[in-house]
Amino acid sequence: MGNERVTDDDAEILAAARAGFLSEAQDMLRQYEQALLVLEGTPDDHEQLNAAFRAAHTIKGGAGMFGFDAVVAFTHVAETLLDALRDGRRAMDGDCMDALLQSRDQIETLLAGIDDDGDGGQLPPQAQQLVERLQTLLGQPAVNPTRSEQPAESVAPATPPVANRRWHLSLRFGHDALRNGLDPLAFLRYLAQLGQISGVRLMHEDIPALDALDAEACHLWLELQFEGQRSRSELEAVFEFAQEDADIQLLEPGSTPAQFEALVERRCGMDAALRERLYGVWRELGVQFELIETVLMPTDEASEPLAVPRIERRHEGAPREKGPDRRSGEGDRREGGRDRRAGDDTRFVRVRADKLDTLIDLIGELVIAGSGAEMVAHRLGDEAAVEASARVMGLMQGTRDAALGLRMVPVGETFARFHRVVRDVTKQLGKEVELEVLGGDTEMDKSMVDALADPLMHLVRNSLDHGLEMPDEREAAGKSRQGRLRLTAQHEAGHIVIEVQDNGRGLNRERIVAKATERGLIAADAVLSDAEVWQLIFQPGFSTAEQVTDLSGRGVGMDVVKRNIESLRGQIQLLSEAGQGTCTRIRLPLTLAMIDGFLTQVADTFFVLPLAVVSECIEVPREAVQAGERALGTFDLRGEIVPWLDLARFYDMPVESERRRSLVVVRQGQSRIGLLVDRLHGEHQTVIKPLGGLFRNLKALAGSTILGSGEVALVLDVNGLTESARLAAAQSGAKR
């Protein structure tokens, strides 16, 4: 049973490591694509070229450690082309860029196809075709990189093949290597793919006694012989990610006795017994006996020992003697992120999303319990208890904000993927478009960022296909041949506002009205404002496209976009001007979990408003008092005409004429609206609970929350409430 437990634990650890690699590979693919897209606009940007190379090399190295041979073989071909571009042996052109971007997609496909047994080591036909294309761009004959008789790393060599040589490697891993996530055996497995490990000896002198052994510490010291057609840079690349936690020494074939003596000094110092042990190990590995004798009995000739070649970390901008510097640059996240001894405060820890969600839920329940304790303290009238509960609530509010901050990510990560979309679609359509991104560092809840990706994708493709004209058409209209597509994000009154804006032809009002009339959506004599006409586009199946393309024209999408946005308690709005362009504005709450609320009461029902939208609280204006039984109207707020809505009459609740009522003025975008309520209870930390399926389609409600007393309060969605009120007013006017 004990052995089975160890096996299960090992499998669990390996599965976690594989999942970590696959997750990190996605980050590397994003960096790879982003660097290539920047490079397309600035072909001389060597920093971006190095960044793309590092990303590909990192993916290849990680895949090699886990035995994903097909990923290694394919990525190596793309990496070889990047290396040729870095060394100037190949110039960047459109064909190279297209092939490299397609290689990014193919690597992602290969990674997605990995199962528990690995990737099988064989490339699918589509990947093999791309390999042949990459090799053709290098001016080399097409070769199958996964042939069993050919090592994966030997595909498309960037330089003439190196003769088969025998190297001596001395590997001494640091005590923290295992704690820092290194698997020494993975490096050896990867090394074995590059050639043949002809002998390995373990130096066990560094292993402490059993009673002093730390199970998490690493005491591995290996001396080994390697035979293969490999250069120094290729062997150094194998151990690239072990530099911080291991002392790796490479002695190339033909090394002098002085170099071996320097290695002895480094490993053994003046310990005669350990030196003799190391010499014995070298004899067992087949190091020439004459060489050992020479080292043991140095001649009388005075000679200064030569330094042992060693993998050193290069600084940014440092010159390189031979071959590209594959470890330079601040873009190497693995280098900067994993070294726990560096004292870097920007280190990242991967946390499962479900664990984070559980933490948020627990803090939400803690907030509810804290509200109940605060209410009990006030009811008892104990000043000490009230003060203590106030301190606890302050700490809980800080904990809540910190926990919610863990889920906040910049929307720029979502925006970045559209550089590739714009490039591919514009090439397909023959258009010239510049993508401009503003406010990419604006943060919002990660769950909302993920849900926003598909709606934004549809809006971007619509702008590229329908909104922006062909270059000749733009030029004839007096515009620049190159169109502009702008993505912006900004915070506004407790919300995040995202805009997709183009400077194209704009929406065609006449065509939209004609199509809506044809489908029976509006009457032939209907008089609609521009905003009402634009809203027709969100009707299911609505399309004004004259022909169906691969991108759009089937009437599927905009209604789904609106539904997805509204499911996030958001609002979508279209603005357009003929000949000037179209702007799609999306307004979303910052988070779906917890908010600072403002608690009100109408009759026996509690309502919560997001505190960020509350502008002020005033007495009920004269216009509302004189309105009688009407549920809505307008009033004069210091010279500004503002609409008001009586929540009691709107929801058919009893109204007590004797009670002194109040009006809460809230902001809705750039405008304001007043809400009549019976009582004001003040600020309240609100944990938003989803409504049941029966109430899920009520636009005016964003959810519910539980008060400290155990009662339920409804969280109002101001945008949805306003829209519902306008619809009710329009229906009421139609009946009259």
XYZ file of C-alpha atoms in Angstrom:
736
model
C 0.000 0.000 0.000
C 2.838 2.324 0.797
C 4.321 1.962 -2.680
C 0.916 2.642 -4.244
C 0.609 5.824 -2.196
C 3.984 7.028 -3.420
C 2.999 6.260 -7.011
C -0.267 8.157 -6.636
C 1.532 11.109 -5.094
C 4.090 11.133 -7.882
C 1.348 11.031 -10.496
C -0.438 13.904 -8.784
C 2.738 15.963 -8.636
C 3.493 15.230 -12.293
C -0.055 16.140 -13.310
C 0.211 19.441 -11.439
C 3.561 20.163 -13.087
C 2.127 19.394 -16.531
C -0.819 21.683 -15.876
C 1.583 24.417 -14.768
C 3.625 24.022 -17.941
C 0.547 24.125 -20.181
C -0.678 27.262 -18.420
C 2.707 28.927 -18.714
C 2.893 27.891 -22.369
C -0.246 29.926 -23.025
C 1.477 32.973 -21.535
C 4.501 32.293 -23.730
C 2.281 32.003 -26.809
C 0.749 35.391 -26.038
C 4.216 36.895 -25.726
C 5.281 35.139 -28.925
C 2.335 36.523 -30.888
C 2.575 40.016 -29.417
C 6.294 40.252 -30.204
C 5.716 39.140 -33.800
C 2.909 41.640 -34.333
C 5.065 44.491 -33.036
C 7.920 43.196 -35.162
C 5.755 43.329 -38.285
C 5.463 47.093 -37.910
C 9.104 47.591 -36.891
C 11.210 44.864 -38.571
C 14.438 46.250 -37.070
C 13.256 45.845 -33.468
C 15.755 43.223 -32.273
C 14.325 43.281 -28.760
C 10.971 41.980 -30.027
C 12.735 39.386 -32.174
C 14.629 38.192 -29.107
C 11.379 38.130 -27.120
C 9.725 35.902 -29.745
C 12.764 33.613 -29.757
C 12.802 33.361 -25.949
C 9.102 32.499 -25.873
C 9.519 29.718 -28.455
C 12.627 28.438 -26.695
C 10.852 28.371 -23.317
C 7.964 26.362 -24.772
C 10.363 23.929 -26.417
C 12.391 23.482 -23.231
C 9.336 22.839 -21.080
C 7.849 20.444 -23.623
C 11.132 18.531 -23.740
C 11.135 18.074 -19.977
C 7.713 16.403 -20.122
C 8.484 14.323 -23.199
C 6.153 16.157 -25.582
C 8.276 15.257 -28.587
C 5.959 16.575 -31.289
C 5.806 19.999 -29.626
C 9.600 20.009 -29.285
C 10.150 19.012 -32.909
C 7.744 21.539 -34.367
C 8.750 24.431 -32.108
C 12.401 23.817 -32.879
C 11.792 24.457 -36.587
C 10.067 27.776 -35.836
C 12.827 28.636 -33.365
C 15.453 27.906 -36.026
C 13.825 30.371 -38.415
C 13.757 33.001 -35.656
C 17.426 32.305 -34.975
C 18.222 32.841 -38.658
C 16.376 36.161 -38.518
C 18.319 37.209 -35.427
C 21.663 36.366 -37.007
C 20.819 38.109 -40.251
C 20.951 34.911 -42.304
C 17.331 35.487 -43.327
C 15.479 38.784 -43.800
C 12.018 39.277 -42.324
C 9.305 39.515 -44.971
C 5.584 38.886 -45.268
C 6.000 35.162 -45.936
C 8.147 34.730 -42.825
C 5.688 36.644 -40.673
C 2.692 34.667 -41.940
C 4.473 31.366 -41.347
C 5.620 32.330 -37.853
C 2.149 33.474 -36.828
C 0.707 30.237 -38.172
C 3.349 28.360 -36.198
C 2.018 30.031 -33.067
C -1.468 28.692 -33.805
C -0.050 25.249 -34.580
C 1.880 25.109 -31.302
C -1.328 25.965 -29.464
C -3.124 23.191 -31.341
C -0.402 20.665 -30.478
C -0.524 21.674 -26.806
C -4.310 21.366 -26.763
C -4.028 17.846 -28.187
C -1.774 16.554 -25.412
C -3.420 13.832 -23.343
C -2.310 11.911 -20.278
C 0.021 9.779 -22.403
C 1.758 12.746 -24.029
C 1.555 13.819 -27.656
C 2.684 10.584 -29.305
C 5.743 12.214 -30.824
C 4.207 12.422 -34.313
C 3.148 15.592 -36.108
C -0.303 15.720 -37.732
C -0.381 16.389 -41.500
C -1.231 20.071 -41.090
C 1.742 20.615 -38.779
C 4.038 18.701 -41.121
C 2.987 20.939 -44.024
C 3.838 24.011 -41.980
C 7.195 22.462 -41.025
C 7.992 22.048 -44.710
C 7.036 25.655 -45.348
C 9.280 26.890 -42.535
C 12.167 24.791 -43.817
C 11.625 26.135 -47.337
C 11.853 29.683 -45.981
C 15.230 28.686 -44.557
C 16.326 27.416 -47.953
C 16.579 23.829 -46.722
C 15.046 20.597 -47.997
C 11.856 19.522 -46.266
C 12.526 16.955 -43.530
C 10.149 15.086 -41.276
C 11.245 16.276 -37.810
C 9.689 13.326 -35.960
C 11.354 10.422 -37.804
C 12.343 7.775 -35.318
C 15.888 7.571 -36.660
C 16.464 11.312 -36.327
C 16.531 13.222 -33.026
C 13.926 15.978 -32.836
C 16.505 18.628 -32.098
C 18.414 17.959 -35.314
C 15.720 19.362 -37.584
C 16.748 22.227 -39.847
C 20.081 23.049 -38.264
C 20.947 26.734 -38.354
C 24.628 25.925 -38.875
C 26.534 23.075 -40.535
C 26.270 19.916 -38.400
C 28.822 19.503 -35.642
C 30.867 16.307 -35.638
C 29.988 13.700 -33.027
C 31.871 14.681 -29.876
C 32.223 13.503 -26.307
C 31.577 16.022 -23.526
C 32.083 15.778 -19.798
C 29.344 17.330 -17.639
C 29.514 17.985 -13.917
C 26.105 18.814 -12.417
C 25.710 19.886 -8.806
C 22.214 20.998 -7.873
C 21.635 23.423 -5.021
C 19.850 22.503 -1.806
C 16.766 24.585 -2.779
C 16.427 23.126 -6.298
C 13.469 20.882 -5.430
C 11.753 23.558 -3.363
C 12.002 25.924 -6.316
C 10.254 23.466 -8.607
C 13.179 21.921 -10.496
C 13.138 18.268 -11.550
C 16.793 17.236 -12.123
C 15.758 14.059 -13.941
C 13.773 16.115 -16.442
C 16.982 17.845 -17.523
C 18.661 14.479 -18.038
C 15.712 13.157 -20.056
C 15.836 16.227 -22.269
C 19.623 15.912 -22.629
C 19.185 12.300 -23.739
C 17.059 13.496 -26.663
C 20.014 15.453 -28.042
C 22.453 12.565 -28.115
C 23.667 9.687 -25.933
C 24.500 9.765 -22.237
C 27.241 7.174 -22.199
C 27.846 7.104 -18.465
C 26.503 8.609 -15.232
C 28.005 8.457 -11.741
C 26.437 9.760 -8.540
C 28.678 11.578 -6.075
C 27.041 10.775 -2.753
C 29.550 12.498 -0.465
C 27.255 15.508 0.004
C 24.333 13.429 1.324
C 23.963 13.870 5.128
C 23.216 11.153 7.656
C 19.655 9.863 7.803
C 18.812 11.651 11.068
C 19.936 14.974 9.536
C 18.330 14.448 6.121
C 15.818 17.047 4.924
C 13.386 15.348 2.542
C 12.823 18.598 0.614
C 16.502 19.395 0.185
C 18.448 18.378 -2.911
C 21.927 16.804 -2.564
C 22.369 15.666 -6.160
C 25.868 15.733 -7.665
C 26.309 13.947 -11.005
C 29.312 13.359 -13.238
C 28.416 12.160 -16.706
C 29.643 11.690 -20.260
C 27.598 12.911 -23.243
C 28.157 12.023 -26.897
C 26.409 13.878 -29.713
C 26.623 16.344 -32.564
C 25.966 19.329 -30.332
C 27.560 22.710 -29.830
C 28.231 24.378 -26.493
C 25.298 26.782 -26.893
C 22.886 23.875 -27.440
C 24.052 22.073 -24.315
C 23.961 25.281 -22.277
C 20.383 25.819 -23.432
C 19.374 22.472 -21.879
C 20.230 23.771 -18.395
C 19.173 27.351 -19.032
C 16.431 27.310 -16.411
C 18.592 25.651 -13.744
C 21.168 28.426 -13.543
C 19.900 29.837 -10.265
C 19.726 26.488 -8.497
C 22.609 24.463 -9.914
C 26.322 24.689 -10.715
C 26.638 23.318 -14.252
C 30.132 22.717 -15.670
C 30.743 21.700 -19.289
C 34.137 20.368 -20.381
C 34.271 20.051 -24.132
C 36.253 17.353 -25.965
C 39.973 17.938 -25.849
C 39.910 19.878 -22.566
C 43.363 20.310 -21.031
C 44.528 18.781 -17.746
C 44.497 22.283 -16.274
C 40.773 22.566 -16.983
C 40.075 19.264 -15.232
C 42.263 20.378 -12.325
C 40.256 23.603 -12.090
C 37.087 21.518 -11.901
C 38.617 19.422 -9.109
C 39.472 22.583 -7.185
C 35.910 23.847 -7.637
C 34.278 20.630 -6.494
C 36.665 19.306 -3.829
C 38.851 22.141 -2.629
C 41.750 20.663 -0.585
C 39.853 17.534 0.503
C 42.320 14.812 -0.624
C 39.883 11.926 -0.102
C 37.166 13.641 -2.133
C 39.638 14.502 -4.888
C 40.748 10.862 -5.123
C 37.084 9.790 -5.222
C 36.386 12.192 -8.116
C 39.437 10.954 -10.041
C 38.171 7.401 -9.582
C 34.753 8.318 -10.943
C 36.370 9.873 -14.010
C 38.332 6.681 -14.606
C 35.089 4.691 -14.445
C 33.529 7.027 -17.002
C 36.373 6.447 -19.419
C 38.325 9.667 -19.118
C 41.810 8.966 -20.523
C 44.072 7.474 -17.843
C 47.063 9.416 -19.091
C 45.144 12.588 -18.513
C 44.334 11.595 -14.960
C 47.957 10.724 -14.286
C 49.005 14.099 -15.625
C 46.537 15.782 -13.326
C 47.703 13.741 -10.351
C 51.390 14.439 -11.063
C 51.641 17.920 -12.609
C 54.885 18.791 -14.367
C 57.383 21.292 -13.058
C 56.462 23.746 -15.779
C 54.711 26.696 -14.241
C 51.337 27.055 -15.798
C 48.351 29.051 -14.667
C 45.234 26.882 -14.425
C 42.619 27.703 -17.001
C 39.152 28.656 -15.900
C 36.533 25.995 -16.321
C 33.918 26.969 -18.893
C 30.686 27.790 -17.080
C 27.214 28.943 -17.962
C 27.014 32.521 -16.763
C 24.009 34.829 -16.649
C 24.492 37.700 -19.066
C 23.303 41.205 -18.381
C 21.091 43.044 -20.820
C 23.141 44.503 -23.619
C 26.271 42.497 -22.802
C 28.252 41.437 -25.872
C 28.249 37.785 -26.839
C 31.201 35.946 -28.206
C 29.406 33.299 -30.194
C 25.815 32.648 -31.061
C 22.788 34.495 -29.765
C 22.314 35.299 -26.079
C 19.338 33.169 -25.234
C 19.051 34.260 -21.660
C 19.256 38.029 -21.867
C 16.445 40.491 -21.505
C 13.987 41.455 -18.878
C 11.268 39.660 -20.764
C 12.352 36.276 -19.439
C 9.639 35.744 -16.880
C 10.919 32.370 -15.796
C 14.240 33.868 -14.821
C 12.839 36.712 -12.791
C 9.809 34.983 -11.382
C 11.129 31.770 -9.910
C 14.251 32.894 -8.052
C 12.975 33.046 -4.501
C 16.221 34.347 -3.155
C 16.236 37.463 -5.274
C 13.924 39.415 -2.962
C 11.669 40.466 -5.838
C 8.327 41.778 -4.570
C 6.643 41.262 -7.947
C 6.698 37.464 -7.894
C 3.537 35.684 -8.974
C 1.815 32.648 -7.506
C -0.688 30.685 -9.579
C -3.937 30.088 -7.697
C -6.826 27.970 -8.921
C -9.861 30.087 -9.794
C -12.251 27.898 -7.790
C -10.157 28.380 -4.650
C -10.273 32.130 -5.157
C -14.031 31.988 -5.656
C -14.373 30.029 -2.417
C -12.351 32.692 -0.596
C -14.610 35.437 -1.992
C -17.726 33.514 -0.924
C -16.381 33.003 2.615
C -15.520 36.681 2.953
C -19.009 37.516 1.720
C -20.551 35.372 4.432
C -18.203 36.989 6.945
C -19.446 40.433 5.886
C -23.054 39.336 6.400
C -22.246 37.886 9.825
C -20.347 41.061 10.744
C -23.369 43.187 9.825
C -25.504 41.036 12.089
C -23.036 41.418 14.977
C -22.943 45.191 14.459
C -26.734 45.347 14.511
C -26.866 43.348 17.771
C -24.257 45.657 19.334
C -26.344 48.733 18.469
C -29.500 47.086 19.777
C -27.826 46.281 23.114
C -26.511 49.826 23.389
C -23.134 48.632 24.687
C -20.608 51.281 23.595
C -17.645 48.916 23.941
C -19.398 46.311 21.779
C -20.337 48.948 19.206
C -16.745 50.193 19.031
C -15.347 46.653 18.761
C -17.813 45.710 16.015
C -16.935 48.913 14.133
C -13.242 47.946 14.215
C -14.053 44.439 13.015
C -16.220 45.801 10.187
C -13.393 48.111 9.120
C -10.988 45.173 8.946
C -13.544 43.096 7.061
C -13.997 45.888 4.535
C -10.236 45.977 3.968
C -10.174 42.180 3.650
C -13.048 42.319 1.189
C -11.308 44.919 -0.978
C -8.034 42.964 -0.913
C -9.784 39.705 -1.858
C -11.675 41.345 -4.701
C -8.406 42.894 -5.860
C -7.010 39.387 -6.343
C -9.555 38.841 -9.112
C -8.907 42.158 -10.834
C -6.899 41.939 -14.051
C -6.128 44.551 -16.712
C -8.424 44.463 -19.726
C -5.326 45.008 -21.863
C -4.799 41.238 -21.825
C -8.081 40.889 -23.716
C -7.354 43.845 -25.988
C -3.947 42.417 -26.956
C -5.463 39.437 -28.762
C -7.184 41.748 -31.248
C -3.895 42.811 -32.820
C -3.774 39.405 -34.466
C -7.475 39.527 -35.387
C -7.102 42.929 -37.042
C -4.025 41.795 -38.948
C -5.588 38.587 -40.289
C -9.002 40.058 -41.128
C -7.624 43.136 -42.885
C -5.363 40.941 -45.028
C -8.354 38.773 -45.866
C -10.504 41.791 -46.800
C -7.742 43.787 -48.499
C -8.172 46.735 -46.131
C -5.654 48.916 -44.312
C -6.469 49.351 -40.623
C -4.545 50.675 -37.635
C -5.545 49.320 -34.224
C -5.249 51.788 -31.350
C -5.587 50.600 -27.738
C -6.151 53.064 -24.890
C -6.623 52.299 -21.188
C -5.353 48.733 -21.366
C -4.205 48.951 -17.723
C -7.799 49.499 -16.525
C -8.710 46.616 -14.205
C -11.913 44.651 -13.780
C -13.046 41.285 -12.437
C -11.366 38.409 -14.289
C -14.628 36.502 -14.680
C -16.059 39.514 -16.488
C -12.944 39.913 -18.635
C -13.281 36.295 -19.773
C -16.992 36.722 -20.508
C -16.297 39.927 -22.429
C -13.841 38.372 -24.895
C -16.426 36.903 -27.308
C -18.710 39.997 -27.497
C -15.697 42.211 -28.154
C -14.473 39.812 -30.831
C -17.785 40.107 -32.659
C -17.807 43.913 -32.411
C -14.249 44.167 -33.710
C -14.958 41.897 -36.675
C -18.130 43.856 -37.462
C -16.196 47.126 -37.505
C -13.562 45.627 -39.793
C -16.086 44.065 -42.180
C -19.002 46.552 -42.230
C -17.717 49.756 -40.664
C -14.378 50.482 -42.324
C -14.261 51.074 -46.069
C -11.851 49.782 -48.680
C -8.762 51.996 -49.170
C -9.925 53.343 -52.560
C -13.370 54.128 -51.179
C -11.868 56.001 -48.230
C -9.567 57.941 -50.506
C -12.489 58.925 -52.754
C -14.337 60.207 -49.663
C -11.383 62.415 -48.700
C -10.140 60.140 -45.911
C -6.787 58.507 -45.386
C -6.433 55.095 -47.018
C -5.758 53.549 -43.630
C -8.747 53.247 -41.339
C -8.572 53.395 -37.567
C -10.111 51.024 -35.044
C -9.853 52.164 -31.435
C -10.402 50.099 -28.283
C -10.648 52.106 -25.058
C -11.380 51.291 -21.425
C -11.884 53.678 -18.509
C -13.502 53.863 -15.082
C -16.604 55.989 -14.678
C -18.797 56.266 -11.561
C -18.264 52.758 -10.232
C -18.426 51.221 -13.683
C -15.987 50.395 -16.433
C -16.768 51.789 -19.864
C -15.366 49.992 -22.910
C -15.672 51.446 -26.390
C -15.096 49.942 -29.832
C -14.847 52.866 -32.241
C -14.036 53.085 -35.947
C -13.778 56.016 -38.356
C -15.585 54.237 -41.166
C -18.800 54.881 -43.085
C -21.141 54.803 -40.087
C -24.521 53.106 -39.822
C -27.007 53.479 -42.678
C -30.208 54.709 -41.038
C -32.369 54.345 -44.145
C -31.282 50.759 -44.772
C -31.858 49.773 -41.130
C -35.345 51.320 -41.093
C -36.231 49.670 -44.417
C -35.073 46.274 -43.199
C -36.933 46.643 -39.900
C -40.119 47.657 -41.748
C -39.748 44.701 -44.114
C -39.480 42.314 -41.155
C -42.420 43.922 -39.349
C -40.338 45.175 -36.424
C -41.668 48.726 -36.795
C -44.627 50.349 -38.508
C -44.052 51.928 -41.909
C -44.978 55.383 -40.566
C -43.060 55.072 -37.276
C -40.979 58.080 -36.227
C -37.864 56.944 -34.403
C -34.850 58.732 -32.992
C -31.376 57.708 -34.073
C -30.806 55.878 -30.785
C -34.016 53.856 -31.282
C -33.022 52.985 -34.856
C -29.591 51.779 -33.763
C -31.216 49.527 -31.150
C -32.982 47.644 -33.943
C -29.630 46.106 -34.844
C -29.794 44.067 -31.637
C -32.963 42.274 -32.750
C -32.405 38.513 -33.293
C -31.530 37.688 -36.896
C -31.321 41.332 -37.962
C -28.775 42.067 -40.712
C -28.457 44.679 -43.457
C -25.558 42.928 -45.203
C -26.131 42.509 -48.925
C -24.151 39.278 -49.019
C -23.021 36.649 -46.544
C -19.267 36.441 -45.948
C -17.013 34.290 -43.802
C -17.060 37.104 -41.231
C -20.676 38.230 -41.001
C -23.950 38.807 -42.768
C -26.110 36.014 -41.327
C -27.822 38.177 -38.707
C -26.326 36.124 -35.894
C -24.286 37.857 -33.250
C -25.439 41.319 -32.164
C -28.427 39.987 -30.239
C -26.092 37.512 -28.539
C -23.652 40.330 -27.799
C -26.403 42.332 -26.085
C -27.636 39.302 -24.146
C -24.107 38.521 -22.914
C -23.521 42.104 -21.847
C -26.835 42.269 -19.996
C -26.062 38.973 -18.244
C -23.111 40.830 -16.700
C -25.474 43.588 -15.458
C -24.127 45.768 -18.240
C -25.543 48.043 -20.889
C -24.613 48.410 -24.564
C -25.185 51.547 -26.630
C -24.543 52.427 -30.275
C -23.497 55.887 -31.470
C -22.995 56.615 -35.152
C -22.597 59.469 -37.602
C -22.817 58.962 -41.348
C -19.410 59.147 -42.974
C -17.617 59.566 -39.640
C -17.843 56.160 -38.022
C -19.517 54.114 -35.303
C -18.890 53.752 -31.574
C -20.171 50.832 -29.521
C -20.134 51.704 -25.806
C -20.344 49.001 -23.149
C -20.909 49.927 -19.505
C -20.221 47.229 -16.898
C -19.985 47.052 -13.106
C -16.479 46.579 -11.757
C -17.310 43.313 -10.010
C -20.136 40.829 -9.658
C -19.377 39.729 -6.091
C -19.489 42.515 -3.476
C -20.096 46.246 -3.588
C -20.407 49.221 -1.279
C -24.148 49.811 -1.238
C -26.639 52.410 -0.061
C -29.557 50.815 1.809
C -33.080 52.222 1.390
C -36.560 51.018 2.260
C -39.905 51.201 0.467
C -42.841 49.959 2.542
C -41.588 46.632 3.976
C -39.041 45.997 1.197
C -35.352 46.886 1.345
C -33.527 48.100 -1.754
C -29.774 48.530 -2.198
C -28.241 50.992 -4.652
C -24.556 50.838 -5.622
C -22.952 53.573 -3.540
C -20.795 54.649 -6.496
C -23.863 55.847 -8.446
C -25.520 57.734 -5.568
C -25.080 61.485 -6.049
C -27.137 63.026 -3.235
C -30.263 62.652 -1.087
C -32.835 65.467 -0.964
C -36.422 66.099 0.105
C -39.176 65.052 -2.254
C -39.516 67.874 -4.828
C -42.756 69.778 -5.242
C -43.357 68.324 -8.709
C -43.374 64.774 -7.300
C -45.671 65.721 -4.377
C -48.206 67.227 -6.779
C -48.037 64.266 -9.176
C -50.798 62.368 -7.412
C -50.844 58.682 -8.349
C -48.283 58.994 -11.150
C -45.172 56.815 -10.787
C -42.790 59.022 -12.777
C -42.223 62.559 -13.938
C -39.613 65.320 -13.979
C -38.445 67.982 -11.526
C -36.138 70.987 -11.450
C -32.800 70.237 -9.749
C -30.968 73.564 -9.500
C -31.872 74.517 -13.048
C -31.525 71.019 -14.544
C -34.585 69.008 -15.586
C -34.200 65.544 -14.020
C -36.642 62.597 -14.233
C -37.939 60.993 -11.053
C -39.388 57.546 -10.356
C -41.539 56.574 -7.373
C -40.444 53.036 -6.482
C -43.535 52.396 -4.338
C -46.010 53.200 -7.112
C -43.817 51.623 -9.804
C -43.862 48.287 -7.893
C -47.496 48.698 -6.681
C -46.530 48.977 -3.013
C -48.595 50.808 -0.383
C -47.726 54.491 0.060
C -48.111 56.034 3.519
C -48.941 59.695 3.017
C -48.004 60.561 6.610
C -44.442 59.245 6.279
C -41.722 61.700 5.342
C -40.188 60.397 2.147
C -36.848 61.132 0.462
C -35.461 61.288 -3.051
C -32.129 59.671 -3.922
C -30.425 61.210 -6.959
C -28.325 58.631 -8.831
C -26.072 58.973 -11.853
C -26.817 57.048 -15.007
C -23.868 57.636 -17.334
C -23.818 61.370 -18.019
C -27.406 61.901 -16.855
C -29.179 61.662 -13.506
C -32.482 60.308 -12.176
C -34.240 60.651 -8.812
C -35.697 57.642 -6.966
C -38.430 58.185 -4.340
C -38.053 55.934 -1.263
C -39.646 55.822 2.188
C -36.535 55.563 4.396
C -32.756 55.958 4.135
C -30.587 53.512 6.107
C -27.171 54.653 4.857
C -24.104 52.797 3.610
C -24.100 49.015 3.636
C -21.513 46.460 2.574
C -23.425 44.364 0.091
C -22.747 40.757 -0.866
C -24.612 40.206 -4.135
C -26.458 36.899 -4.353
C -27.865 35.728 -7.710
C -31.629 35.709 -8.136
C -33.530 32.498 -8.702
C -34.383 31.367 -12.192
C -37.909 32.804 -11.881
C -36.585 36.363 -11.438
C -33.434 36.138 -13.553
C -34.933 38.087 -16.482
C -36.012 41.092 -14.421
C -33.886 43.887 -15.853
C -34.409 46.251 -12.915
C -32.820 43.911 -10.361
C -29.122 43.003 -10.267
C -29.475 40.461 -7.476
C -30.225 40.219 -3.789
C -28.373 40.386 -0.510
C -28.898 39.267 3.065
C -28.962 41.896 5.799
C -27.539 41.433 9.260
C -31.066 40.899 10.560
C -31.515 37.982 8.191
C -33.931 39.865 5.932
C -33.482 39.946 2.173
C -32.787 43.179 0.275
C -33.013 43.608 -3.491
C -30.069 45.148 -5.343
C -31.287 47.615 -7.963
C -29.773 47.890 -11.426
C -30.200 51.583 -12.200
C -29.758 51.153 -15.963
C -32.257 48.323 -16.125
C -34.668 50.136 -13.814
C -34.599 53.238 -16.010
C -35.163 51.193 -19.159
C -38.095 49.355 -17.538
C -39.617 52.674 -16.439
C -39.344 54.133 -19.946
C -40.934 51.006 -21.416
C -43.786 51.203 -18.879
C -44.299 54.901 -19.676
C -44.366 54.176 -23.415
C -46.937 51.396 -22.942
C -49.041 53.622 -20.702
C -48.977 56.407 -23.311
C -49.946 53.973 -26.064
C -53.008 52.810 -24.073
C -54.174 56.372 -23.576
